[in-house]
Coordinates of C-alpha atoms in Angstrom, one line a residue:
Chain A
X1 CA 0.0 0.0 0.0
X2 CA 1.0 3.7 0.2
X3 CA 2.3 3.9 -3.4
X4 CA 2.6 7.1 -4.9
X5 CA 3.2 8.0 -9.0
X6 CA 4.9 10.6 -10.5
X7 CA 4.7 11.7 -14.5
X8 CA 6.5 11.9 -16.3
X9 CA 9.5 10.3 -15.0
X10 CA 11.8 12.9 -17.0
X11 CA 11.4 15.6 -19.3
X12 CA 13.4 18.1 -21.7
X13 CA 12.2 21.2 -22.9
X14 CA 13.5 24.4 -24.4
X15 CA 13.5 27.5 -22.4
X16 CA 10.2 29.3 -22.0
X17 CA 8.0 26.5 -22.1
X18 CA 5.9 25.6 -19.7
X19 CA 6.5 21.8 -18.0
X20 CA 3.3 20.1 -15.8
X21 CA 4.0 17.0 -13.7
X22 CA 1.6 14.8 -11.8
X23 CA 1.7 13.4 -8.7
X24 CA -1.0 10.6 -7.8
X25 CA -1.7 8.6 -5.1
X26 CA -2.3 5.1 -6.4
X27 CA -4.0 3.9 -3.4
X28 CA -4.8 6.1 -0.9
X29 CA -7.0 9.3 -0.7
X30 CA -4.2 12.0 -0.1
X31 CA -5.5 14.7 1.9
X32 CA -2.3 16.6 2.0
X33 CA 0.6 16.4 -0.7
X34 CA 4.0 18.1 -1.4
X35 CA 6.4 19.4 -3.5
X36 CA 9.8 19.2 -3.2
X37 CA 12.8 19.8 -5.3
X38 CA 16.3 18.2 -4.8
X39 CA 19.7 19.8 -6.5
X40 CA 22.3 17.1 -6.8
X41 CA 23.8 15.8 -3.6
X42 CA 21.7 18.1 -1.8
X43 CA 18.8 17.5 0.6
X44 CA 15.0 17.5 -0.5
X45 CA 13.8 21.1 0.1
X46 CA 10.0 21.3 0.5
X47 CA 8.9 24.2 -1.9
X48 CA 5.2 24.0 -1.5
X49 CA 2.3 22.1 0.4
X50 CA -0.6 21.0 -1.1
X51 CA -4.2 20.3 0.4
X52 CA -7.5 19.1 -1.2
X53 CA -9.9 21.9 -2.4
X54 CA -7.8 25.1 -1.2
X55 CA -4.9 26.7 -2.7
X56 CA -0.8 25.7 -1.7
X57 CA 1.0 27.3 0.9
X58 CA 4.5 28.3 -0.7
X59 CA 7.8 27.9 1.4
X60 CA 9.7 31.5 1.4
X61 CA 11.6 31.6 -1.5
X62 CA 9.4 29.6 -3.6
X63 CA 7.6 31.6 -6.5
X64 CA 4.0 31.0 -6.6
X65 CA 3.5 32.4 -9.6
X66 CA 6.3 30.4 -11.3
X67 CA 5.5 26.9 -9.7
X68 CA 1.5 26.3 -10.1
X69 CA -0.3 23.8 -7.5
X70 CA -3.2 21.9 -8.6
X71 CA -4.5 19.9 -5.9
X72 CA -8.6 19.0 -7.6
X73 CA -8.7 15.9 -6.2
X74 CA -8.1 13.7 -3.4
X75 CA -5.2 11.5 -5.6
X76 CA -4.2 14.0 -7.9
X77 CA -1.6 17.0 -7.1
X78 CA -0.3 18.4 -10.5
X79 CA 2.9 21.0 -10.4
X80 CA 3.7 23.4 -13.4
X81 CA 6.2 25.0 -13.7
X82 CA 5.6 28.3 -15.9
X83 CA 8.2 29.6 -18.5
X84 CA 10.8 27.4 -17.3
X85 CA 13.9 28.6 -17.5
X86 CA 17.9 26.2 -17.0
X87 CA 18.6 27.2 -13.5
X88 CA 14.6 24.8 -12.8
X89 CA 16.7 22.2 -13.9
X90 CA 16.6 19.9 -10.9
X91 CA 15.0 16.9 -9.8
X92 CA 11.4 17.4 -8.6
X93 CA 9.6 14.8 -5.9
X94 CA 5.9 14.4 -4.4
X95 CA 5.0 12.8 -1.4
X96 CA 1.1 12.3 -0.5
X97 CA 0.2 11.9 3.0
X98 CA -3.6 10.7 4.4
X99 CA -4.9 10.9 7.3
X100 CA -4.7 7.1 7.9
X101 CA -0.6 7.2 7.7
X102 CA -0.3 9.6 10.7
X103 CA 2.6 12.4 9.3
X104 CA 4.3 9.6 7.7
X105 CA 5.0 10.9 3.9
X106 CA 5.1 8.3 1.0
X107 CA 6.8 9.7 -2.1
X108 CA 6.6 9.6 -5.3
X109 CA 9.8 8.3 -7.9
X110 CA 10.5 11.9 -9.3
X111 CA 10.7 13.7 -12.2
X112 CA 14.0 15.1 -13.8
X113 CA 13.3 18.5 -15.7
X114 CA 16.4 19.6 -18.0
X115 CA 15.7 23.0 -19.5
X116 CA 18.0 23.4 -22.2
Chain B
X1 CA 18.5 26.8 9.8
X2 CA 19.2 23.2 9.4
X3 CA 17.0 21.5 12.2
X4 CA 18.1 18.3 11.6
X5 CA 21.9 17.6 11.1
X6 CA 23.4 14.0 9.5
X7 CA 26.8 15.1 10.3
X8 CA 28.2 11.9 8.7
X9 CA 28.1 12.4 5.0
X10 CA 29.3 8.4 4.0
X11 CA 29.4 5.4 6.0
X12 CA 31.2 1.8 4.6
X13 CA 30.2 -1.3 6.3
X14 CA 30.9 -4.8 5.3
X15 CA 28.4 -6.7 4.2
X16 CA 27.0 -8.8 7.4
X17 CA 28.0 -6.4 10.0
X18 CA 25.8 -3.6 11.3
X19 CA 25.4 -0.1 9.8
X20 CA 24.3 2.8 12.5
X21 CA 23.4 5.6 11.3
X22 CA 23.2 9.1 13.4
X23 CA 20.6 12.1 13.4
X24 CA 20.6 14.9 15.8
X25 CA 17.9 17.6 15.4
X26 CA 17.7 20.8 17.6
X27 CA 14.1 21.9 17.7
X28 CA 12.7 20.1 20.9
X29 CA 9.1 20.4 19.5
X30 CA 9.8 17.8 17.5
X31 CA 7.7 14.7 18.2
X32 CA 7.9 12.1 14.8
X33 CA 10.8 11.4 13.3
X34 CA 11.4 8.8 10.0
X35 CA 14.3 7.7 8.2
X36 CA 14.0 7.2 4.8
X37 CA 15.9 5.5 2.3
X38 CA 16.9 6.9 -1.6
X39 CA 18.7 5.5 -4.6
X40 CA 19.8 7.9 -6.8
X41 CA 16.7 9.3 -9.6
X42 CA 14.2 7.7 -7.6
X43 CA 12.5 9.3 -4.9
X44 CA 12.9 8.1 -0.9
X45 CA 11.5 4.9 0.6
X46 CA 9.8 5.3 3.6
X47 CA 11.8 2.8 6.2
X48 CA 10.7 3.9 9.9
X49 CA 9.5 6.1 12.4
X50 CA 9.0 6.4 16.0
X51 CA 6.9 9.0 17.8
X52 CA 8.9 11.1 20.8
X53 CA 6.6 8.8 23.2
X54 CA 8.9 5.8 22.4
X55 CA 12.3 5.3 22.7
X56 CA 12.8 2.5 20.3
X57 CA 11.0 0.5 17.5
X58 CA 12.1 -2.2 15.1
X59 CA 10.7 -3.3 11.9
X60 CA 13.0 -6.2 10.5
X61 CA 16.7 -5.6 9.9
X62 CA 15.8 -2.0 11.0
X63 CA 15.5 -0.4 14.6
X64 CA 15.1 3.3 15.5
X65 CA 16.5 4.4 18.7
X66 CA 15.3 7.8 19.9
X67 CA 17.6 9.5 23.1
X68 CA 14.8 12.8 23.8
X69 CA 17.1 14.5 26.4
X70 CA 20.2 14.7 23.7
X71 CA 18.2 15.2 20.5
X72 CA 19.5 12.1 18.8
X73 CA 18.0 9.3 17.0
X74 CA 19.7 6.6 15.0
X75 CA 19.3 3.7 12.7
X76 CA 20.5 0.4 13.3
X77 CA 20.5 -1.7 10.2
X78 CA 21.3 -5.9 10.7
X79 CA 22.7 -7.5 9.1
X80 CA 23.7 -5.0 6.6
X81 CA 23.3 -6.3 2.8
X82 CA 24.3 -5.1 -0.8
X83 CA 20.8 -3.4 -1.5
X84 CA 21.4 -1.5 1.5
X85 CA 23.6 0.7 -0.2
X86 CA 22.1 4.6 -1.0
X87 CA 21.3 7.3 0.9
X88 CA 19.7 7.8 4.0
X89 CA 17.9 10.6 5.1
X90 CA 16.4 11.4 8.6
X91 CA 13.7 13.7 8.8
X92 CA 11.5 14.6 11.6
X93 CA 8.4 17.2 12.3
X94 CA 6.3 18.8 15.1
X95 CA 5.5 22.3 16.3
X96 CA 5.8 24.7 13.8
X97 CA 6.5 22.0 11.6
X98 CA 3.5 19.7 12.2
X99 CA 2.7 18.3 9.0
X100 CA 5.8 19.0 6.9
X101 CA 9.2 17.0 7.2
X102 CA 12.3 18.7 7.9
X103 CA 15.1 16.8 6.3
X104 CA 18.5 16.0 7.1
X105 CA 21.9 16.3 4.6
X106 CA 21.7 12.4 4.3
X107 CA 24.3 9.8 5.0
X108 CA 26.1 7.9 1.6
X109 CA 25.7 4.2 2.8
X110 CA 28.2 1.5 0.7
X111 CA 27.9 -2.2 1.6
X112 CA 31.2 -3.9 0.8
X113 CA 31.2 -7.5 0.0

């Protein structure tokens, strides 16, 4: 149980365009999912939280106008990031939590955005 | 402000023996902590946790050991074994943080043959 997809799995685009990735919780109703973004032998750093029916709350730093939360449903978070641009290169995770699994976080595999 | 410190970057253990792994966090509002486990491009494996009401849990070749009074939890892993190599990241939440993980650096685990 507790599996959580991402998509796509990696993507390349040219600078300007706009990238979307999904994050879905296979088997679980997620009240509450995240975003996070992780730079290469760095930590994960949370940039947003996600809940059901309202809008994300944004870690400072974080653009919310750059980096759009979609959270419509209770297994589906979607992330885009808007006129993306080389330095958003980086690795991008979810993680889904319900209120069944307590504050434990299941994540998803990620999703590798290269902006060329 | 990193909240929660993995002050050992890499660890090597032979295969067999026991791999401990060490966390120390400095916000004493903390009350869940979880180690995770990541192999590179893929995101982390949830592996255990233990709420501040405990001071130890196992699951398997895994056992959590939480000290409240010095901050510090760790991760025993036995016996260690060749899929046990990636990264291991301790994270932790409560007070301000209820809800969201703080994350540690994470520790480079290799399992030698």
């Amino acid at each position: 149980g507790a599996v959580v997809s991402q998509h796509p799995s990696r993507v390349i685009c040219k600078s300007g365009t706009s990238v979307k990735i999904e994050c879905r919780s296979l088997d679980f109703q997620a009240t509450t999912m995240f975003w996070y973004r992780q730079f290469p032998k760095q930590s994960l750093m949370l940039m947003a939280t996600s809940n059901e029916g309202s809008k994300a709350t944004y870690e400072q730093g974080v653009e919310k106008d750059k980096f759009l939360i979609n959270h419509a449903s209770l297994t589906l978070s979607t992330l885009t990031v808007t006129s993306a641009h080389p330095e958003d290169s980086s690795f991008y995770i979810c993680s889904a939590r319900s209120g069944g699994t307590g504050e434990t976080q299941y994540f998803g595999p990620g999703t590798r955005l290269l902006v060329l | 402000d990193q909240q929660v410190k993995q002050n050992s970057p890499s660890l090597s253990v032979q295969e067999g023996r026991i791999s401990i792994l060490n966390c120390d966090y400095t916000n004493s509002m903390f009350d869940y902590f979880l180690w995770y486990k990541k192999y590179p491009a893929e995101g982390p494996t949830f592996l255990i946790s233990i709420s501040s009401i405990k001071d130890k849990n196992e699951d398997g070749r895994f056992t959590v050991f939480l000290n409240k009074s010095a901050k510090h939890l760790s991760l025993h892993i036995v016996p260690s074994q060749p899929g046990d190599s990636a990264v291991y990241f301790c994270a932790a939440s409560g007070g301000d943080s209820w809800g969201k993980l703080q994350f540690g650096a994470g520790t480079q685990v290799v399992v030698t043959p």
